[in-house]
Amino acid sequence: MEELIGYEDGRLVVPEHPVIPFIEGDGVGPEIWRATRRVLDAAVERAFGSRRRIVWREVLAGEKAHRETGEWLPEATLRELARCRVAIKGPLATPVGGGIRSLNVAIRKAMDLYACVRPVRWIPGVPSPVRRPEAVDMVIFRENTEDLYAGVEWPAGSPEARRLIAFLRDELGVTLPEEAGIGVKPMSRFASQRLIRRAIRYCLEEGRKSVTMVHKGNIMKYTEGAFREWGYELVPEFEGRVAAEGQALPGQVVLKDRIADNMFQQVLLRPEEYEVLATPNLNGDYLSDALAAQVGGLGMAPGGNISDELAVFEATHGTAPKYAGQDKVNPSSLILSGAMLLRHLGWREAAAAVERGVAGAVAAGTVTYDLARGREGAQVVSTSAFAAAVVDHL
Ligand code: NAP
């Protein structure tokens, strides 16, 4: 009988042998997925012996799905992802001229995965462009459904843009250039609060000290400024365990806010003052990649897209098509996303083993080509040999 992950009283109920779907992905996806699966299975066995095991189930998306079913993102895949509640995916190529903007966005939208979560932490031995990468240890919660990314926009000179410009002029007295392109930036209390609430809960559960809301509310008062205010409105919900900056007592999680441009300086100059970040969609997009660069780039950065009930963990880089089939690229992004998945299941010992394994392989100098750049004495190994080195260090 198959064992499915359940959801009761706001928590996942995880059986000992949960079915977890995977999408292997396009380009380098299949090879980094093979490496990841090997590491995750070994870590679960190391942590729990034969008591626990993941029952992997392939679901199709991207080029493989198109070849086999004629569709890029079959309904059956979305149904299975929702039914099983927790999944992992490799990178997917964006179909050219397929009428789909991005399969990743389509999956997030269909499943209402409202938070993009990216932990950013340096692993000793990974080349970094900053002097103290060890001071960076943050987790970003980026809102995934609203903001300028909602896709509400019209090209310059289109009938829709012209009509909107006329409406703004005639009804609201706002004058815009006649030929302007128009994009709309919706941000709601509901979506902002569920994201910030999630970040605060994570902070409490993980014993971290602060949550920082990153916004541009000095300029965009009723969207980004409101994001900040709606965040502070949540403080009473946490019944004394959370307080706004300046009012916090020892032991309370501090909720603070920073203006986005300042935040880019802060993460470079005073990274130790920041732990969990909660951001609107666009700020979070920029900040995630900038922070990933501080600790060694996207090849190392894990990520997950989550809602209250569902989660899909994924490599944060693309399909790197020029390396496809060469057993060459770094699988760490997907492997560390797998560690996030294990922690999400509550299988902390296995998650810690994966992180130990990656750190051990890197420290031993057995690394893929990207991590060998700028590092003397490293032994360049293939994707599969790197996975073997990670298993050796679990
Ligand atoms: P990309 O696939 O991330 O590759 C850009 C460069 O990043 C590579 O040439 C390589 O740099 C480096 N890189 C990426 N992954 C690496 C890894 N695992 N190990 C080592 N180096 C790695 O970005 P892209 O070329 O812009 O996009 C290609 C396709 O991926 C597009 O179809 C895009 O839409 C899609 N994409 C998907 C996702 C997703 O599924 N989440 C995200 C982004 C892009 P060097 O050449 O310097 O070695």
Coordinates of C-alpha atoms and ligand atoms in Angstrom, one line a residue:
M1 CA 0.0 0.0 0.0
E2 CA 1.4 3.4 -0.8
E3 CA 2.0 5.8 2.1
L4 CA 1.0 9.4 1.4
I5 CA 2.0 12.4 3.5
G6 CA -1.1 13.8 5.3
Y7 CA -1.9 17.2 6.7
E8 CA -3.7 17.7 10.0
D9 CA -4.1 20.6 12.4
G10 CA -1.7 22.7 10.3
R11 CA 1.1 20.1 10.3
L12 CA 2.4 17.5 7.8
V13 CA 1.8 13.9 8.9
V14 CA 4.8 12.0 7.5
P15 CA 4.7 8.2 7.3
E16 CA 7.9 6.1 7.4
H17 CA 7.9 5.4 3.7
P18 CA 6.4 8.5 2.1
V19 CA 5.8 8.7 -1.7
I20 CA 7.7 11.7 -3.0
P21 CA 7.4 12.7 -6.6
F22 CA 10.4 14.0 -8.6
I23 CA 10.7 15.9 -11.8
E24 CA 14.2 15.1 -13.1
G25 CA 14.3 18.3 -15.3
D26 CA 15.8 19.3 -18.6
G27 CA 19.4 19.9 -19.7
V28 CA 21.7 18.9 -16.8
G29 CA 18.6 17.9 -14.7
P30 CA 18.8 14.1 -15.1
E31 CA 22.5 13.9 -14.1
I32 CA 22.1 16.2 -11.1
W33 CA 18.9 14.4 -10.1
R34 CA 20.7 11.0 -10.2
A35 CA 23.5 12.4 -8.0
T36 CA 20.9 13.9 -5.6
R37 CA 18.8 10.8 -5.3
R38 CA 21.8 8.7 -4.4
V39 CA 22.9 11.1 -1.7
L40 CA 19.4 11.5 -0.2
D41 CA 18.8 7.7 -0.1
A42 CA 22.2 7.2 1.6
A43 CA 21.5 10.0 4.1
V44 CA 18.1 8.6 5.1
E45 CA 19.7 5.1 5.5
R46 CA 22.6 6.5 7.5
A47 CA 20.2 8.4 9.8
F48 CA 17.4 5.9 10.2
G49 CA 18.6 2.5 9.0
S50 CA 15.8 0.5 7.4
R51 CA 13.1 2.2 9.4
R52 CA 12.6 5.0 7.0
R53 CA 12.9 5.2 3.2
I54 CA 11.6 7.6 0.5
V55 CA 9.5 6.0 -2.2
W56 CA 10.5 8.1 -5.2
R57 CA 7.9 8.5 -8.0
E58 CA 8.7 10.1 -11.3
V59 CA 6.2 12.7 -12.7
L60 CA 6.7 14.4 -16.0
A61 CA 7.2 18.1 -16.9
G62 CA 9.3 19.9 -19.5
E63 CA 10.9 18.4 -22.5
K64 CA 10.4 14.8 -21.4
A65 CA 6.7 15.4 -20.8
H66 CA 6.4 17.0 -24.2
R67 CA 8.1 14.1 -25.9
E68 CA 6.0 11.5 -24.1
T69 CA 2.6 13.2 -23.8
G70 CA 2.6 16.2 -26.1
E71 CA 2.2 18.5 -23.1
W72 CA 4.8 20.5 -21.2
L73 CA 3.0 20.4 -17.9
P74 CA 0.5 17.6 -17.8
E75 CA -2.6 17.9 -15.5
A76 CA -1.6 14.5 -14.1
T77 CA 1.7 15.9 -12.9
L78 CA 0.0 18.8 -11.0
R79 CA -2.5 16.4 -9.5
E80 CA 0.2 14.0 -8.3
L81 CA 2.3 16.9 -6.8
A82 CA -0.7 18.1 -4.9
R83 CA -1.7 14.6 -3.7
C84 CA 1.7 13.8 -2.4
R85 CA 2.2 17.3 -0.9
V86 CA 6.1 17.3 -1.0
A87 CA 8.2 17.0 -4.2
I88 CA 11.5 17.9 -5.7
K89 CA 12.4 19.1 -9.2
G90 CA 15.4 19.7 -11.4
P91 CA 15.6 22.8 -13.6
L92 CA 13.1 23.1 -16.5
A93 CA 13.8 24.8 -19.8
T94 CA 11.4 27.5 -20.8
P95 CA 9.7 26.3 -23.9
V96 CA 10.4 28.7 -26.8
G97 CA 7.1 29.8 -28.4
G98 CA 5.2 27.2 -26.3
G99 CA 2.7 29.8 -25.1
I100 CA 4.0 29.3 -21.5
R101 CA 6.1 32.0 -19.9
S102 CA 7.8 29.6 -17.5
L103 CA 7.0 26.1 -16.3
N104 CA 8.4 26.9 -12.9
V105 CA 6.0 29.8 -12.6
A106 CA 3.1 27.7 -13.9
I107 CA 3.8 25.1 -11.2
R108 CA 4.0 27.7 -8.4
K109 CA 0.8 29.3 -9.6
A110 CA -1.2 26.1 -10.1
M111 CA -0.3 25.0 -6.6
D112 CA -0.4 28.4 -4.9
L113 CA 3.1 27.9 -3.6
Y114 CA 3.2 31.4 -2.1
A115 CA 6.7 31.5 -0.5
C116 CA 10.0 31.0 -2.2
V117 CA 12.4 30.0 0.5
R118 CA 16.2 30.2 0.0
P119 CA 18.7 29.5 2.8
V120 CA 22.0 31.2 2.2
R121 CA 25.0 30.0 4.1
W122 CA 28.7 29.6 3.2
I123 CA 30.3 26.2 3.1
P124 CA 34.1 26.5 3.9
G125 CA 36.2 26.0 0.9
V126 CA 33.7 27.4 -1.6
P127 CA 35.2 30.4 -3.5
S128 CA 33.5 33.6 -2.5
P129 CA 34.0 37.2 -3.6
V130 CA 33.7 38.6 -0.1
R131 CA 36.2 38.7 2.8
R132 CA 34.0 37.2 5.5
P133 CA 31.5 34.8 3.8
E134 CA 31.2 32.9 7.1
A135 CA 29.2 35.9 8.5
V136 CA 26.3 35.2 6.0
D137 CA 23.7 32.8 7.5
M138 CA 20.3 34.0 6.3
V139 CA 17.0 32.5 5.0
I140 CA 15.0 34.5 2.6
F141 CA 11.2 34.1 2.3
R142 CA 10.2 35.8 -0.9
E143 CA 6.5 36.4 -1.7
N144 CA 5.7 34.4 -4.9
T145 CA 2.3 35.4 -6.2
E146 CA 1.9 39.2 -6.4
D147 CA 3.8 42.4 -7.1
L148 CA 5.1 43.3 -10.6
Y149 CA 5.5 39.6 -11.2
A150 CA 1.7 39.0 -11.3
G151 CA 2.0 39.4 -15.1
V152 CA -0.5 42.3 -15.4
E153 CA 1.1 44.4 -18.1
W154 CA 0.4 45.8 -21.6
P155 CA 2.9 46.9 -24.3
A156 CA 3.3 50.6 -25.2
G157 CA 0.8 51.8 -27.7
S158 CA -1.5 48.7 -27.2
P159 CA -5.3 49.4 -27.1
E160 CA -5.3 48.2 -23.4
A161 CA -2.5 50.5 -22.4
R162 CA -4.1 53.4 -24.2
R163 CA -7.4 52.7 -22.5
L164 CA -5.9 52.5 -19.1
I165 CA -4.0 55.7 -19.6
A166 CA -7.2 57.5 -20.7
F167 CA -9.0 56.1 -17.7
L168 CA -6.3 57.3 -15.3
R169 CA -6.4 60.8 -16.9
D170 CA -10.2 61.2 -17.2
E171 CA -11.2 59.5 -13.9
L172 CA -8.3 60.0 -11.5
G173 CA -6.5 63.0 -12.9
V174 CA -3.2 61.2 -13.4
T175 CA -1.3 62.2 -16.5
L176 CA 1.0 59.5 -18.1
P177 CA 2.8 59.6 -21.4
E178 CA 0.4 58.4 -24.1
E179 CA 2.8 55.8 -25.4
A180 CA 3.9 54.4 -22.1
G181 CA 3.9 50.6 -21.5
I182 CA 1.9 49.8 -18.4
G183 CA 2.6 47.2 -15.6
V184 CA 0.4 46.9 -12.5
K185 CA 1.9 46.2 -9.0
P186 CA -0.8 44.5 -6.8
M187 CA 0.1 43.7 -3.2
S188 CA -2.5 42.6 -0.7
R189 CA -2.8 42.3 3.1
F190 CA -3.7 38.6 2.7
A191 CA -0.7 37.6 0.6
S192 CA 1.8 39.8 2.5
Q193 CA 0.7 38.6 5.9
R194 CA 0.7 34.9 5.0
L195 CA 4.3 35.2 3.8
I196 CA 5.5 37.3 6.7
R197 CA 3.7 35.0 9.2
R198 CA 5.4 32.0 7.6
A199 CA 8.8 33.7 8.0
I200 CA 8.1 34.5 11.7
R201 CA 7.0 30.9 12.4
Y202 CA 10.1 29.6 10.8
C203 CA 12.2 31.9 12.9
L204 CA 10.5 30.7 16.1
E205 CA 10.7 27.0 15.1
E206 CA 14.4 27.2 14.2
G207 CA 15.4 29.3 17.3
R208 CA 16.6 32.2 15.1
K209 CA 16.6 35.7 16.5
S210 CA 15.1 38.2 14.0
V211 CA 12.9 38.6 10.9
T212 CA 13.6 41.6 8.7
M213 CA 11.0 42.9 6.2
V214 CA 12.7 44.3 3.1
H215 CA 10.7 46.9 1.3
K216 CA 10.8 50.1 -0.7
G217 CA 7.9 51.7 1.3
N218 CA 9.5 55.1 1.4
I219 CA 8.6 55.4 -2.3
M220 CA 5.8 52.9 -3.0
K221 CA 3.8 53.7 0.1
Y222 CA 0.6 51.7 -0.6
T223 CA 2.2 48.5 -1.8
E224 CA 5.7 48.1 -0.3
G225 CA 4.9 50.5 2.6
A226 CA 1.7 48.6 3.3
F227 CA 3.7 45.3 3.3
R228 CA 5.8 46.6 6.2
E229 CA 2.7 47.8 8.1
W230 CA 0.8 44.6 7.5
G231 CA 3.8 42.7 8.9
Y232 CA 3.9 44.7 12.1
E233 CA 0.2 44.0 12.5
L234 CA 1.1 40.4 13.1
V235 CA 3.0 40.9 16.3
P236 CA 0.1 40.4 18.7
E237 CA -0.7 37.0 17.0
F238 CA 2.5 35.6 18.5
E239 CA 1.4 36.3 22.1
G240 CA 4.6 37.9 23.4
R241 CA 7.1 35.7 21.5
V242 CA 7.7 38.4 18.9
A243 CA 8.3 42.2 19.3
A244 CA 9.1 45.1 17.0
E245 CA 12.6 46.3 16.9
G246 CA 13.3 48.7 19.8
Q247 CA 10.7 47.1 22.0
A248 CA 12.0 43.6 22.2
L249 CA 12.9 41.9 25.5
P250 CA 15.6 39.2 25.7
G251 CA 14.4 36.0 24.2
Q252 CA 11.8 37.6 22.0
V253 CA 12.1 37.3 18.2
V254 CA 12.7 40.8 16.8
L255 CA 10.6 41.9 13.9
K256 CA 12.4 44.7 12.0
D257 CA 12.3 46.4 8.6
R258 CA 14.9 47.8 6.2
I259 CA 14.5 49.7 3.0
A260 CA 15.6 47.5 0.1
D261 CA 18.5 49.6 -1.2
N262 CA 20.0 49.9 2.3
M263 CA 19.5 46.2 2.7
F264 CA 21.9 45.5 -0.2
Q265 CA 24.6 47.4 1.8
Q266 CA 23.6 45.7 5.1
V267 CA 24.1 42.2 3.8
L268 CA 27.6 43.1 2.6
L269 CA 28.7 45.2 5.5
R270 CA 26.8 43.8 8.6
P271 CA 25.6 40.4 7.5
E272 CA 25.7 39.0 11.1
E273 CA 22.8 41.2 12.1
Y274 CA 20.3 39.5 9.7
E275 CA 18.8 36.0 10.0
V276 CA 15.4 35.6 8.4
L277 CA 14.3 38.0 5.6
A278 CA 10.7 38.5 4.4
T279 CA 10.4 40.2 1.1
P280 CA 7.9 41.1 -1.6
N281 CA 8.4 39.3 -4.9
L282 CA 10.7 41.6 -6.8
N283 CA 13.0 42.7 -4.0
G284 CA 13.4 39.0 -3.0
D285 CA 14.3 38.0 -6.5
Y286 CA 17.2 40.4 -6.6
L287 CA 18.3 39.8 -3.0
S288 CA 18.3 36.0 -3.4
D289 CA 20.8 36.0 -6.2
A290 CA 22.9 38.8 -4.7
L291 CA 23.2 36.8 -1.4
A292 CA 23.8 33.5 -3.3
A293 CA 26.7 35.2 -5.0
Q294 CA 28.2 36.2 -1.6
V295 CA 28.5 32.5 -0.6
G296 CA 29.6 31.0 -3.9
G297 CA 26.9 31.4 -6.6
L298 CA 23.8 29.7 -7.8
G299 CA 25.5 26.3 -8.3
M300 CA 25.5 26.0 -4.5
A301 CA 22.1 27.7 -3.6
P302 CA 19.2 25.5 -2.6
G303 CA 15.5 26.6 -2.7
G304 CA 11.9 25.6 -2.2
N305 CA 8.5 26.9 -3.1
I306 CA 6.0 26.3 -0.3
S307 CA 2.5 26.9 0.8
D308 CA 0.9 25.7 4.1
E309 CA 0.2 22.2 2.8
L310 CA 2.4 21.8 -0.3
A311 CA 6.1 22.2 -1.1
V312 CA 8.3 21.7 -4.2
F313 CA 12.0 21.9 -3.6
E314 CA 14.2 22.8 -6.6
A315 CA 17.7 23.7 -7.9
T316 CA 17.9 27.4 -8.2
H317 CA 20.0 27.5 -11.4
G318 CA 18.8 26.7 -14.9
T319 CA 19.3 23.8 -17.2
A320 CA 22.9 24.8 -18.2
P321 CA 22.2 23.2 -21.7
K322 CA 25.8 23.5 -22.9
Y323 CA 26.9 21.0 -20.2
A324 CA 23.9 18.5 -20.6
G325 CA 25.0 14.9 -20.6
Q326 CA 28.6 15.6 -19.7
D327 CA 28.5 14.5 -16.0
K328 CA 30.3 17.7 -15.2
V329 CA 28.2 20.3 -13.4
N330 CA 27.8 20.9 -9.7
P331 CA 24.8 19.0 -8.2
S332 CA 25.0 20.8 -4.8
S333 CA 22.1 23.1 -5.4
L334 CA 19.7 20.2 -5.9
I335 CA 21.4 18.1 -3.2
L336 CA 21.0 20.9 -0.7
S337 CA 17.4 21.4 -1.8
G338 CA 17.0 17.8 -0.9
A339 CA 18.3 18.5 2.5
M340 CA 15.6 21.2 2.8
L341 CA 13.1 18.6 1.8
L342 CA 14.3 16.2 4.5
R343 CA 14.1 19.0 7.1
H344 CA 10.6 19.9 5.9
L345 CA 9.6 16.3 6.6
G346 CA 11.0 16.6 10.1
W347 CA 13.8 14.2 9.2
R348 CA 16.4 16.5 10.7
E349 CA 19.1 13.9 11.2
A350 CA 19.1 13.0 7.6
A351 CA 19.1 16.6 6.5
A352 CA 22.1 17.3 8.7
A353 CA 23.9 14.3 7.2
V354 CA 23.4 15.7 3.7
E355 CA 24.8 19.1 4.7
R356 CA 27.7 17.4 6.5
G357 CA 28.4 15.3 3.3
V358 CA 28.5 18.3 1.0
A359 CA 30.7 20.3 3.5
G360 CA 33.0 17.3 3.9
A361 CA 33.4 16.7 0.1
V362 CA 34.2 20.4 -0.5
A363 CA 36.6 20.6 2.5
A364 CA 38.4 17.6 1.1
G365 CA 38.9 19.4 -2.1
T366 CA 37.0 16.9 -4.3
V367 CA 34.9 19.4 -6.2
T368 CA 33.2 20.1 -9.6
Y369 CA 34.8 22.4 -12.1
D370 CA 33.0 25.5 -10.9
L371 CA 34.3 25.2 -7.3
A372 CA 37.8 24.5 -8.5
R373 CA 38.1 27.9 -10.1
G374 CA 40.1 30.1 -7.9
R375 CA 41.1 27.3 -5.6
E376 CA 44.5 25.8 -5.6
G377 CA 45.1 22.1 -5.1
A378 CA 41.5 21.1 -5.7
Q379 CA 40.8 17.9 -7.5
V380 CA 38.2 18.4 -10.2
V381 CA 35.7 15.6 -10.2
S382 CA 32.5 14.7 -12.2
T383 CA 28.9 15.2 -11.0
S384 CA 28.7 11.5 -10.2
A385 CA 32.1 11.4 -8.5
F386 CA 31.1 14.4 -6.4
A387 CA 28.0 12.6 -5.3
A388 CA 30.1 9.6 -4.3
A389 CA 32.4 12.0 -2.3
V390 CA 29.4 13.5 -0.5
V391 CA 28.2 10.0 0.4
D392 CA 31.6 9.2 1.8
H393 CA 31.3 12.2 4.1
L394 CA 27.7 11.7 5.3
Ligands
NAP1 P1 21.7 28.5 -16.2 O1 21.2 27.2 -16.8 O2 21.6 28.6 -14.8 O3 23.3 28.5 -16.7 C1 24.0 29.6 -16.7 C2 25.5 29.3 -16.2 O4 25.5 29.1 -14.8 C3 26.1 28.0 -16.8 O5 26.5 28.2 -18.1 C4 27.2 27.8 -15.8 O6 28.2 28.8 -15.9 C5 26.4 28.1 -14.5 N1 25.8 27.0 -13.9 C6 24.4 26.7 -13.9 N2 24.2 25.6 -13.2 C7 25.3 25.1 -12.8 C8 25.7 24.0 -12.0 N3 24.8 23.1 -11.5 N4 27.0 23.8 -11.8 C9 28.0 24.7 -12.2 N5 27.7 25.8 -12.9 C10 26.4 26.0 -13.2 O7 21.0 29.7 -16.9 P2 20.6 30.0 -18.4 O8 21.6 29.5 -19.4 O9 20.2 31.5 -18.4 O10 19.2 29.2 -18.6 C11 19.1 28.0 -19.3 C12 17.7 27.5 -19.3 O11 17.3 27.2 -17.9 C13 16.6 28.5 -19.8 O12 15.7 27.7 -20.6 C14 16.0 29.0 -18.6 O13 14.7 29.4 -18.9 C15 16.0 27.9 -17.7 N6 16.0 28.2 -16.2 C16 15.3 27.4 -15.4 C17 15.3 27.7 -14.0 C18 14.5 26.7 -13.1 O14 14.1 25.7 -13.6 N7 14.4 27.0 -11.9 C19 16.0 28.7 -13.5 C20 16.7 29.6 -14.4 C21 16.7 29.3 -15.7 P3 29.6 28.6 -16.6 O15 29.3 28.5 -18.1 O16 30.4 29.8 -16.3 O17 30.3 27.3 -16.2

